[in-house]
PDB file of C-alpha atoms and ligand atoms in Angstrom:
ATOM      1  CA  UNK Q   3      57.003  15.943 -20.776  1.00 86.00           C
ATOM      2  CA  UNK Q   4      56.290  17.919 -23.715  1.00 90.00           C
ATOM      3  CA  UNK Q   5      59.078  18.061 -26.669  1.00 94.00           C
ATOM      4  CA  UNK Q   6      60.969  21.578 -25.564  1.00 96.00           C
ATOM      5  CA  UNK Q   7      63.543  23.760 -23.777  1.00 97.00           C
ATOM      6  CA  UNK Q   8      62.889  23.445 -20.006  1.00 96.00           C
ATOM      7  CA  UNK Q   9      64.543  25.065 -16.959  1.00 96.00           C
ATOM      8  CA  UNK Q  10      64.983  24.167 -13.612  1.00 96.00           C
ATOM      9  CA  UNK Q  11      66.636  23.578 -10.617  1.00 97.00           C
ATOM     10  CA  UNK Q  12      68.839  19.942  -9.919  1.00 98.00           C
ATOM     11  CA  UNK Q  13      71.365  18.528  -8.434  1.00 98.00           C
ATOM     12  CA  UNK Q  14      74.117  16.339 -10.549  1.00 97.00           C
ATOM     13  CA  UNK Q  15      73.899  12.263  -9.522  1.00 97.00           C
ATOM     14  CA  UNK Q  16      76.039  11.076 -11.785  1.00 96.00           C
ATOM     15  CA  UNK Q  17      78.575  11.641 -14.385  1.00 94.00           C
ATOM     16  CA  UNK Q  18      79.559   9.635 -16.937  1.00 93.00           C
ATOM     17  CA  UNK Q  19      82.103  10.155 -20.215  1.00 91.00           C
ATOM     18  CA  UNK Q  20      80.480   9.247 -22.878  1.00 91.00           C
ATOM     19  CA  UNK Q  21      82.528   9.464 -26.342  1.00 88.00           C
ATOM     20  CA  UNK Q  22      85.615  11.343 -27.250  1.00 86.00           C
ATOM     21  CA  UNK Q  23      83.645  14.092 -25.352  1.00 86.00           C
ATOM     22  CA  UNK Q  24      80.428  14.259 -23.704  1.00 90.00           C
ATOM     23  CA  UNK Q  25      79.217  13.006 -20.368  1.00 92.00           C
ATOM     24  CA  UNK Q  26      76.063  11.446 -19.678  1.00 95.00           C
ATOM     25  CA  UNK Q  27      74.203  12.531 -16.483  1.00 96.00           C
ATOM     26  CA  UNK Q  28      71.887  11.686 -14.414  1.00 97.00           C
ATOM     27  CA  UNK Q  29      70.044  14.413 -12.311  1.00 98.00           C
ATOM     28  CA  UNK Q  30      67.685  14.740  -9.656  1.00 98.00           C
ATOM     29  CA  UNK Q  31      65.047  17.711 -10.591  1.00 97.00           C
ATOM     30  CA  UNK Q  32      62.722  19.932  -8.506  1.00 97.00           C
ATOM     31  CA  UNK Q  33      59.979  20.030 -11.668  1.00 95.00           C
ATOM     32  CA  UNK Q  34      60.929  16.405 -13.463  1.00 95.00           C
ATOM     33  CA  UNK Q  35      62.132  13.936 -11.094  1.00 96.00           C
ATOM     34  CA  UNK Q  36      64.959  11.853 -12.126  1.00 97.00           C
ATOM     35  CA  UNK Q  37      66.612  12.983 -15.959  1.00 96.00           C
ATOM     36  CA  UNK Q  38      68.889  11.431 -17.531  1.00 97.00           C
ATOM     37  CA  UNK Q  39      70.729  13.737 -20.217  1.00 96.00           C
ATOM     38  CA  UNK Q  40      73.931  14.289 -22.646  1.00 95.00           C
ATOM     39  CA  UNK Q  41      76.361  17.513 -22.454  1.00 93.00           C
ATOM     40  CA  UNK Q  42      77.717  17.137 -25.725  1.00 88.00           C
ATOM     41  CA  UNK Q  43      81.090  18.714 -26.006  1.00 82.00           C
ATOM     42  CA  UNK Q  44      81.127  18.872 -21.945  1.00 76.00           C
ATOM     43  CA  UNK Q  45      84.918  17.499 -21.997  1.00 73.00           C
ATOM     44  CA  UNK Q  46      85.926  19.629 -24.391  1.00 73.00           C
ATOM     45  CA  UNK Q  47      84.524  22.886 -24.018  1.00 66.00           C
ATOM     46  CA  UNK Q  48      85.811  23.458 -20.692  1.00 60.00           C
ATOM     47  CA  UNK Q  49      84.524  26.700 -20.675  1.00 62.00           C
ATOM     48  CA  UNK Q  50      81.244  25.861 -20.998  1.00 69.00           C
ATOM     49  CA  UNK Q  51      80.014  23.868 -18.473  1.00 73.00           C
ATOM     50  CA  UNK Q  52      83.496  24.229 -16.154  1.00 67.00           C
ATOM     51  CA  UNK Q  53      82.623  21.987 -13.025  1.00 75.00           C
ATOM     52  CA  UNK Q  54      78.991  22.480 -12.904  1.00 89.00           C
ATOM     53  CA  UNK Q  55      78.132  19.380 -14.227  1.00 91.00           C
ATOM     54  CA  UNK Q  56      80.140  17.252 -11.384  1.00 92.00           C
ATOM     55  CA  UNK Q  57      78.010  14.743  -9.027  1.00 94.00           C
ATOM     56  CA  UNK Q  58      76.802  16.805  -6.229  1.00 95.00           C
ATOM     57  CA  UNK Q  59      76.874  20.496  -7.952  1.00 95.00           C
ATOM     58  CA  UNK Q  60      73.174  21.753  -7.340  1.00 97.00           C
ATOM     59  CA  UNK Q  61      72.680  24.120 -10.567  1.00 97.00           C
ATOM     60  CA  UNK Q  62      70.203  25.577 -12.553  1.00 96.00           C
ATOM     61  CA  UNK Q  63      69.876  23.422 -15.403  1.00 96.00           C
ATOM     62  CA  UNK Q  64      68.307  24.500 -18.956  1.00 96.00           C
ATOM     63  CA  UNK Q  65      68.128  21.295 -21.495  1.00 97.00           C
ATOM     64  CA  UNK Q  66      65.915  20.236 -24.174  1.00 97.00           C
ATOM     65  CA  UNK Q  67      63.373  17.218 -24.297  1.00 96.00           C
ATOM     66  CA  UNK Q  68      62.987  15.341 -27.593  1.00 93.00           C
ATOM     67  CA  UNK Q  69      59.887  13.130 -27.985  1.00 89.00           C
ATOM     68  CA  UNK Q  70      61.240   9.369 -28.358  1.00 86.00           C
ATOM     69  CA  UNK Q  71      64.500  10.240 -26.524  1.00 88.00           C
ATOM     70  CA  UNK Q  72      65.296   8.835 -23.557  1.00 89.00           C
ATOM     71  CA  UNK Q  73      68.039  11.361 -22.973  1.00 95.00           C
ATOM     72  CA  UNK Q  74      67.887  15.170 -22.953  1.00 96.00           C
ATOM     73  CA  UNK Q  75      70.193  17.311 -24.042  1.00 96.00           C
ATOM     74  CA  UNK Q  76      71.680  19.234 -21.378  1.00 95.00           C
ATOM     75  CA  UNK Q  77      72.081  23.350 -23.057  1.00 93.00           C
ATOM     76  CA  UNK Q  78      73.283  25.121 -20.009  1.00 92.00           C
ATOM     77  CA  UNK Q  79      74.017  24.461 -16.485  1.00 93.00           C
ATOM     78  CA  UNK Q  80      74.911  27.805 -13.867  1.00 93.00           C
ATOM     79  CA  UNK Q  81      76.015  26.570 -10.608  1.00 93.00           C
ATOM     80  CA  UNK Q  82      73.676  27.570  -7.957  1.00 94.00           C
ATOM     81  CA  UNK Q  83      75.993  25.737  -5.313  1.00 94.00           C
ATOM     82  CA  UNK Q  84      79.136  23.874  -5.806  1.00 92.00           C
ATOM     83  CA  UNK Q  85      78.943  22.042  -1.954  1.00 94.00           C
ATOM     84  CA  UNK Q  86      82.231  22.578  -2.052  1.00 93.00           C
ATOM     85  CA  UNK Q  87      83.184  21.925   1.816  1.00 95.00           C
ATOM     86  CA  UNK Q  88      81.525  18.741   0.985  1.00 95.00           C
ATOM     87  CA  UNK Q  89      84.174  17.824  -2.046  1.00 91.00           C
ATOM     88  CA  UNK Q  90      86.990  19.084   0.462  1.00 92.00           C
ATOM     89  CA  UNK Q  91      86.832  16.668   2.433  1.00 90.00           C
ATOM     90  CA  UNK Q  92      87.176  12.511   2.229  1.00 90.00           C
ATOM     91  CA  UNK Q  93      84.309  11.090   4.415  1.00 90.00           C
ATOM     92  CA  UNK Q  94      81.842  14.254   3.648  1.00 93.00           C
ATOM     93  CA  UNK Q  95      82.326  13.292   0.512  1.00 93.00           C
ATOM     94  CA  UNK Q  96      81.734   9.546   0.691  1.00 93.00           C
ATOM     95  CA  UNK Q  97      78.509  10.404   2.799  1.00 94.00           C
ATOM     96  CA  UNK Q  98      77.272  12.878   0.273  1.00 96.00           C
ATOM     97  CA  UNK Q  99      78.353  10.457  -3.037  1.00 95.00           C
ATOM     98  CA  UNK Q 100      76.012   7.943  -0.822  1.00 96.00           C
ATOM     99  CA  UNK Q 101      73.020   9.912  -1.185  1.00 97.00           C
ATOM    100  CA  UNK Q 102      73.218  10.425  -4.269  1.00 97.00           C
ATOM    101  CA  UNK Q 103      73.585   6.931  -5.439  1.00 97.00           C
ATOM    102  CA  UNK Q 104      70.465   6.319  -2.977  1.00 97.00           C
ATOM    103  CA  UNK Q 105      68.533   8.461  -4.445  1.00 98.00           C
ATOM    104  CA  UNK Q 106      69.223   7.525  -8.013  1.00 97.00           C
ATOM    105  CA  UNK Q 107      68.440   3.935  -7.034  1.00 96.00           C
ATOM    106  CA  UNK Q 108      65.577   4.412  -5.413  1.00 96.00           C
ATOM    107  CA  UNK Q 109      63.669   7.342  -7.980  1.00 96.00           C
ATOM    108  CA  UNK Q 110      62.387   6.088 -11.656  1.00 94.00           C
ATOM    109  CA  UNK Q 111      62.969   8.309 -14.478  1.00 93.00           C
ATOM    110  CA  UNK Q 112      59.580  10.398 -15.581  1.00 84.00           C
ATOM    111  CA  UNK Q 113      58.476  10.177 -11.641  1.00 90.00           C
ATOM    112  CA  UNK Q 114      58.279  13.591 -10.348  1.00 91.00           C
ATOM    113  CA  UNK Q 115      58.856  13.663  -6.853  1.00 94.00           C
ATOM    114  CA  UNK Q 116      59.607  17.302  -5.776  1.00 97.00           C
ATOM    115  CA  UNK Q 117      60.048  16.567  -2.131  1.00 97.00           C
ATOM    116  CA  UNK Q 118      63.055  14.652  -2.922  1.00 98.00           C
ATOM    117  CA  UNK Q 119      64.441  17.041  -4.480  1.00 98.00           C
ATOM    118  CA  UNK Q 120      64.079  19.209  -1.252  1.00 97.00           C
ATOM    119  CA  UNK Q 121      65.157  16.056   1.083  1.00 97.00           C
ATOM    120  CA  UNK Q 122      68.584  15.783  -0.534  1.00 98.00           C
ATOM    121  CA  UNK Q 123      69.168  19.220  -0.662  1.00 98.00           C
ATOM    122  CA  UNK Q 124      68.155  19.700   2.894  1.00 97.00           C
ATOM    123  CA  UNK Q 125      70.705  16.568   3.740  1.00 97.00           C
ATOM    124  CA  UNK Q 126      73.385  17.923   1.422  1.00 97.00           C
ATOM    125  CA  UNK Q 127      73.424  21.495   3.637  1.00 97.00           C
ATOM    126  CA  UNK Q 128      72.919  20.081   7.088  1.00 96.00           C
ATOM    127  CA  UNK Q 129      75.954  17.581   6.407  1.00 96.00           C
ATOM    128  CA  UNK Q 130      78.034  20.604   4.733  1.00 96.00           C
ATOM    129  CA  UNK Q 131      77.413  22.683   7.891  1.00 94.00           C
ATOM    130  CA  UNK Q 132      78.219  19.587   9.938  1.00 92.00           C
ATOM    131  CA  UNK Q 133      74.657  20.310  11.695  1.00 91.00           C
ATOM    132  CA  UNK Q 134      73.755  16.850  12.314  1.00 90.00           C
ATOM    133  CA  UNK Q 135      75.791  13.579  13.122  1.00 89.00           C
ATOM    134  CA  UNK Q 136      76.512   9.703  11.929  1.00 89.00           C
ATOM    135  CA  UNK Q 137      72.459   9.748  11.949  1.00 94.00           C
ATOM    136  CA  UNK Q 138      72.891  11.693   8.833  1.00 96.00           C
ATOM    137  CA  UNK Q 139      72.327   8.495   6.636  1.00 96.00           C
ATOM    138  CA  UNK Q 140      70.181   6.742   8.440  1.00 97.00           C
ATOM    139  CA  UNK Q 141      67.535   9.748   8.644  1.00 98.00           C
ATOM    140  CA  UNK Q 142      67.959  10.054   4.873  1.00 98.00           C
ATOM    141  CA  UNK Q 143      67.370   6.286   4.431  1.00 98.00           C
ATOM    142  CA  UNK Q 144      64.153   6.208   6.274  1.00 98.00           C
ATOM    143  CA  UNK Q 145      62.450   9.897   5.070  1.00 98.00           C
ATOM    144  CA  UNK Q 146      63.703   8.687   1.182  1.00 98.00           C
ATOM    145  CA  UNK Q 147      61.779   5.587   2.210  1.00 98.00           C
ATOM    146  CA  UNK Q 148      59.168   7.273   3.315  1.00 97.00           C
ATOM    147  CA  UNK Q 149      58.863   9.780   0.173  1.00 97.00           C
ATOM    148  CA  UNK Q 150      59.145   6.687  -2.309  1.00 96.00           C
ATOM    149  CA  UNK Q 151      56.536   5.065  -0.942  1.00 96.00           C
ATOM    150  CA  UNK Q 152      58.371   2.209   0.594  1.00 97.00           C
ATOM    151  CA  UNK Q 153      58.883   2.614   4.046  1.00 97.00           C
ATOM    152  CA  UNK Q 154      58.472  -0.357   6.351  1.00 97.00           C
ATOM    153  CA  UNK Q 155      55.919  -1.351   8.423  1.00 96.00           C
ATOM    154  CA  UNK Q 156      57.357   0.320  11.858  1.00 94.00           C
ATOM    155  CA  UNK Q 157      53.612   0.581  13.864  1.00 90.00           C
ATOM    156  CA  UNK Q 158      53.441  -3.250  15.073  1.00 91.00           C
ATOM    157  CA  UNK Q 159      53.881  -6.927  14.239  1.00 95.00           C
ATOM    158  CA  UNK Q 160      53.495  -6.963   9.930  1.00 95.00           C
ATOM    159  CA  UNK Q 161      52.150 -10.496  10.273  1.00 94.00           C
ATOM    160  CA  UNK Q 162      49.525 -10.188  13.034  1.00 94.00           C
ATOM    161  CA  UNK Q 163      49.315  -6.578  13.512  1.00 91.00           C
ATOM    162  CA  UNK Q 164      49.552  -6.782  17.094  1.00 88.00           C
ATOM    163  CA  UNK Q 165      51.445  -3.749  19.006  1.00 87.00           C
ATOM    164  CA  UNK Q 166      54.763  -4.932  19.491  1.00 81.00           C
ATOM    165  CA  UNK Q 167      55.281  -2.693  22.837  1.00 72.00           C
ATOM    166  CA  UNK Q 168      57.825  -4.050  25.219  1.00 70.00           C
ATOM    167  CA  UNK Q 169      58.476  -7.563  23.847  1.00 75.00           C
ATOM    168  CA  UNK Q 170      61.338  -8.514  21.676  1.00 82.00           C
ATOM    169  CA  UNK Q 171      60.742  -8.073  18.308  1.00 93.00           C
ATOM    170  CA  UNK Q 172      62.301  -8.537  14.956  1.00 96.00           C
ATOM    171  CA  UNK Q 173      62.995  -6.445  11.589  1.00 97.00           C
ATOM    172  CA  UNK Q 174      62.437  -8.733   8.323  1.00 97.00           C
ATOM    173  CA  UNK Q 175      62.877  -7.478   5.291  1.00 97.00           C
ATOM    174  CA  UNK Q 176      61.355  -9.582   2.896  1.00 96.00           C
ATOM    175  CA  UNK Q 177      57.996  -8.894   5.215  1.00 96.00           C
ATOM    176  CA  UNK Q 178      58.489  -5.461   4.862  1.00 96.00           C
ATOM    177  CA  UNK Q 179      58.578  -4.738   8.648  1.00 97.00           C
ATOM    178  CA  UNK Q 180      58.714  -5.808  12.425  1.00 96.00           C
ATOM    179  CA  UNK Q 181      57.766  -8.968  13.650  1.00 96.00           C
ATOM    180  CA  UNK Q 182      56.524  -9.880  16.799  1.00 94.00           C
ATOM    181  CA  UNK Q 183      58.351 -13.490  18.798  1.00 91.00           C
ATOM    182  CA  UNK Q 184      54.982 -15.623  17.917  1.00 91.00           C
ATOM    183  CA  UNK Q 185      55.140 -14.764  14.282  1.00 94.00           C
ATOM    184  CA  UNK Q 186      59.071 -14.959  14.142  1.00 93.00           C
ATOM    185  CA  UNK Q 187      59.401 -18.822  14.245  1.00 92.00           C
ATOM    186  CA  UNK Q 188      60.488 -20.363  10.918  1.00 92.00           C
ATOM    187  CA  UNK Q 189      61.314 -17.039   8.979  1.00 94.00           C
ATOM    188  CA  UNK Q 190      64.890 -16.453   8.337  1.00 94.00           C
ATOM    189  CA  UNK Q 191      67.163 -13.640   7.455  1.00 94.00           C
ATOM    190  CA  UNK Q 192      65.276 -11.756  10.837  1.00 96.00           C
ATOM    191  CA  UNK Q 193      67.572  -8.578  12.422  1.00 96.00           C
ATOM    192  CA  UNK Q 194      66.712  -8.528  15.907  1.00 94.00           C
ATOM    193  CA  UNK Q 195      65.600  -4.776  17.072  1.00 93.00           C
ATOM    194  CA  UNK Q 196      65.270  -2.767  20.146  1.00 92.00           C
ATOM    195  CA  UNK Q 197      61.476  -1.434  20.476  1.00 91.00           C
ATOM    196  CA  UNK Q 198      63.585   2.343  21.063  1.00 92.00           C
ATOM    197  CA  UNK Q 199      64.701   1.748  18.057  1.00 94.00           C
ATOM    198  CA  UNK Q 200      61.738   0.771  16.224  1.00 94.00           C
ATOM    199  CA  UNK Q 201      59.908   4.129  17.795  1.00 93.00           C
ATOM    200  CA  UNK Q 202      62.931   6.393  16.550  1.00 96.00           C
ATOM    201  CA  UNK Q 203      62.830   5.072  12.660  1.00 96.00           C
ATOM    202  CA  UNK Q 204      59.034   5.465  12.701  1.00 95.00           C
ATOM    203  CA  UNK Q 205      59.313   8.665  14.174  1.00 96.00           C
ATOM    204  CA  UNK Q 206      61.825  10.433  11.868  1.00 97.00           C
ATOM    205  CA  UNK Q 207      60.047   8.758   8.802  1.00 97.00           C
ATOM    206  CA  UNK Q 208      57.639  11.530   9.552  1.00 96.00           C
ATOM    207  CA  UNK Q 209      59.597  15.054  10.280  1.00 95.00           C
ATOM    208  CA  UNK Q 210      61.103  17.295   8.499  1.00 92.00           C
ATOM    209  CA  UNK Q 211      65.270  18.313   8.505  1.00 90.00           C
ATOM    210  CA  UNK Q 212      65.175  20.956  11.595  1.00 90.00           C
ATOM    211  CA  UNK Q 213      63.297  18.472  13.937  1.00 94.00           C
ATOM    212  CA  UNK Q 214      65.629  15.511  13.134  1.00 95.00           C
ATOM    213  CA  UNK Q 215      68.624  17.596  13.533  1.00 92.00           C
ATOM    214  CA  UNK Q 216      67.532  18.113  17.100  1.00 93.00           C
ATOM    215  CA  UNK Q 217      67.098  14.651  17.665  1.00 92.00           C
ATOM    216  CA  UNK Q 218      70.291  12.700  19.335  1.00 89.00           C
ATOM    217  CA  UNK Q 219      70.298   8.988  18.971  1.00 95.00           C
ATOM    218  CA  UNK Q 220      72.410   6.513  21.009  1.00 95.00           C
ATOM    219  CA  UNK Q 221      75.017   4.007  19.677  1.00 95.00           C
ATOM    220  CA  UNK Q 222      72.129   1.569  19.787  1.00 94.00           C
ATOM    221  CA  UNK Q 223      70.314   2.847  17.296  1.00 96.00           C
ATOM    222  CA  UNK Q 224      72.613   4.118  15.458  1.00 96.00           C
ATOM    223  CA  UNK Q 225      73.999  -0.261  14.908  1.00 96.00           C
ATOM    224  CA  UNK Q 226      70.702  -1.289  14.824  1.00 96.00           C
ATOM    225  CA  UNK Q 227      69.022   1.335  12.284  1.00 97.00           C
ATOM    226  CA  UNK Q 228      72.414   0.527  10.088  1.00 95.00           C
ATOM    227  CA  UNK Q 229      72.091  -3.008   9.911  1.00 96.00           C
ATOM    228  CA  UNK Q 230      67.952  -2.679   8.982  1.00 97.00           C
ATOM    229  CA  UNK Q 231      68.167  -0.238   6.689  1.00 97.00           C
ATOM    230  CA  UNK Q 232      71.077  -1.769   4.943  1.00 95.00           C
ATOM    231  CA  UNK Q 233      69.366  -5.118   4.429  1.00 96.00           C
ATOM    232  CA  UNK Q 234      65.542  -3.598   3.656  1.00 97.00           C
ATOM    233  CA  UNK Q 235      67.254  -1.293   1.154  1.00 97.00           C
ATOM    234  CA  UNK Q 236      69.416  -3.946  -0.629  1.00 96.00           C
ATOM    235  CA  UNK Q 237      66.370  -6.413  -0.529  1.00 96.00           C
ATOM    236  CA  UNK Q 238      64.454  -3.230  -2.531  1.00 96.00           C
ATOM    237  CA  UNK Q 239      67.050  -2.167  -4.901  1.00 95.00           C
ATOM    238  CA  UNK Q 240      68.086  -5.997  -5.344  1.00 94.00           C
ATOM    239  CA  UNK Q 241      71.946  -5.030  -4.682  1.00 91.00           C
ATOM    240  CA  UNK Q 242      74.397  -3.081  -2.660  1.00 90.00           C
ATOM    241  CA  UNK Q 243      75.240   0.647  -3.257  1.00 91.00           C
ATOM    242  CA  UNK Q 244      78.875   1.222  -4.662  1.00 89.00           C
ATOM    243  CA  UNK Q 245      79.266   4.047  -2.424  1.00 90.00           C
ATOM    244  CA  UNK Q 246      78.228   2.365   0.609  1.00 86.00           C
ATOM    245  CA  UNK Q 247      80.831  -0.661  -0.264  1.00 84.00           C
ATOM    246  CA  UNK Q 248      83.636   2.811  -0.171  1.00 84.00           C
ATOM    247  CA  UNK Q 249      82.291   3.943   2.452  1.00 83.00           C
ATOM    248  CA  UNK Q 250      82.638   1.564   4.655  1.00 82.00           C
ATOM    249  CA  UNK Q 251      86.652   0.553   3.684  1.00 82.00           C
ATOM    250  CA  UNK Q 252      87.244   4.313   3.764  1.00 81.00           C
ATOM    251  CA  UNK Q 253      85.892   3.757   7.940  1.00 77.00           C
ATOM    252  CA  UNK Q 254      87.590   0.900   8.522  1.00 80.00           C
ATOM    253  CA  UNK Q 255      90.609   2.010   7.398  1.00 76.00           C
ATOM    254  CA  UNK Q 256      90.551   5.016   9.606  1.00 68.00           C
ATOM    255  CA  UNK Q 257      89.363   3.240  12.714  1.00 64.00           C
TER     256      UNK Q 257
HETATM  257 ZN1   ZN J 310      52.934 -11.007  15.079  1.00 56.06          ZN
END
């Protein structure tokens, strides 16, 4: 990016006070990919930036990029959509706050990726008007995946590369995708996985919002897809997501 005044569309990550009064913020762009930038003044000047600069706001962002900064300074942000049905309520909320973080994670900085942008927006309005189920995440998972150029191996044994039709297989995540029963013995750390399964991840990996919104996984997957995507995910980011450690008290404590 050249040194200037830039504007563009974004959603708000993460927020963080920074000083007596400014926040640093992390945002995913439509042009620039993940930005990192300062509001100075934001907790002060109320005014000014008023909630737009909250994780989750979508808004139309104008800031200014200084060569040898790694931070740019945020000059205005206009809400374009508060998701505020999503802030209303608890476990919307934690679902949301987990795509976020997800999408931080898995984006670099100076990467521009424009259909993530569109994925999480896409996401953020089908979960707001409660348009798709607990598959939410799980879709999310596999199409960010998918986007960032690290989806798994889903199309047969990652070893031998054998079709896996039929016969029990096995997800490992430090292979990077299913393995077939000869090629299982002596690896550890393997999640066993229903071929339906397998079929369903690969699948959605490729379509778009309306087509997986129309798709109606069973309990199975929905276990299974949770357990492999939690443990391929933390074996790429090297830890666990914050928001998914919430999440999950916040359901247990309901159940
Ligand atoms: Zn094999």
């Amino acid at each position: 990016m050249k040194r200037g005044l830039y504007r563009g569309r974004a959603v708000v990550l993460n927020s963080l006070d920074y000083g007596e009064s400014d926040r640093i913020l992390t945002f995913c762009t439509l042009e620039h990919g993940k930005l990192r930038g300062i509001a100075k003044g934001a907790r002060r000047s109320r005014k000014r930036f008023v909630g737009n600069l909250d994780p989750l706001s979508h808004i139309d962002l104008i800031f200014f990029h200084n060569d040898g900064s790694d931070l740019v300074r945020v000059e205005d942000a206009k809400l374009a959509d508060a998701f505020a049905p999503l802030k209303a309520d608890i476990e919307s909320l934690a679902d949301s706050c987990y795509l976020l973080e997800l999408t931080s994670e898995m984006t670099r900085e100076g990467q521009s990726l424009p259909a993530v942008y569109h994925l999480l927006v896409e996401f953020l309005k089908m979960l707001e008007a409660k348009s798709i189920g607990q598959e939410a995440l799980r879709f999310f998972e596999i199409r960010l995946l998918a986007i960032t150029g690290y989806l798994p191996h889903l199309g047969g044994c990652v070893s031998c590369r054998e079709k896996t039709d039929g016969q029990r297989i096995y997800f490992s995540s430090e292979r990077g995708g299913l393995v077939c029963r000869r090629c299982s013995s002596g690896l550890i750390g393997l999640i066993p996985l229903s071929p339906g399964t397998a079929g369903l991840l690969s699948m959605a990996a490729r379509l778009d919002g309306e087509k997986l919104k129309r798709l109606k996984p069973g309990q199975a997957f929905l276990d299974e897809s949770e357990r492999l995507l939690y443990d391929f995910i933390k074996f790429q980011i090297g830890k666990e997501l914050k928001t998914r450690r919430f999440m999950i008290k916040l359901k247990s404590a309901w159940a």
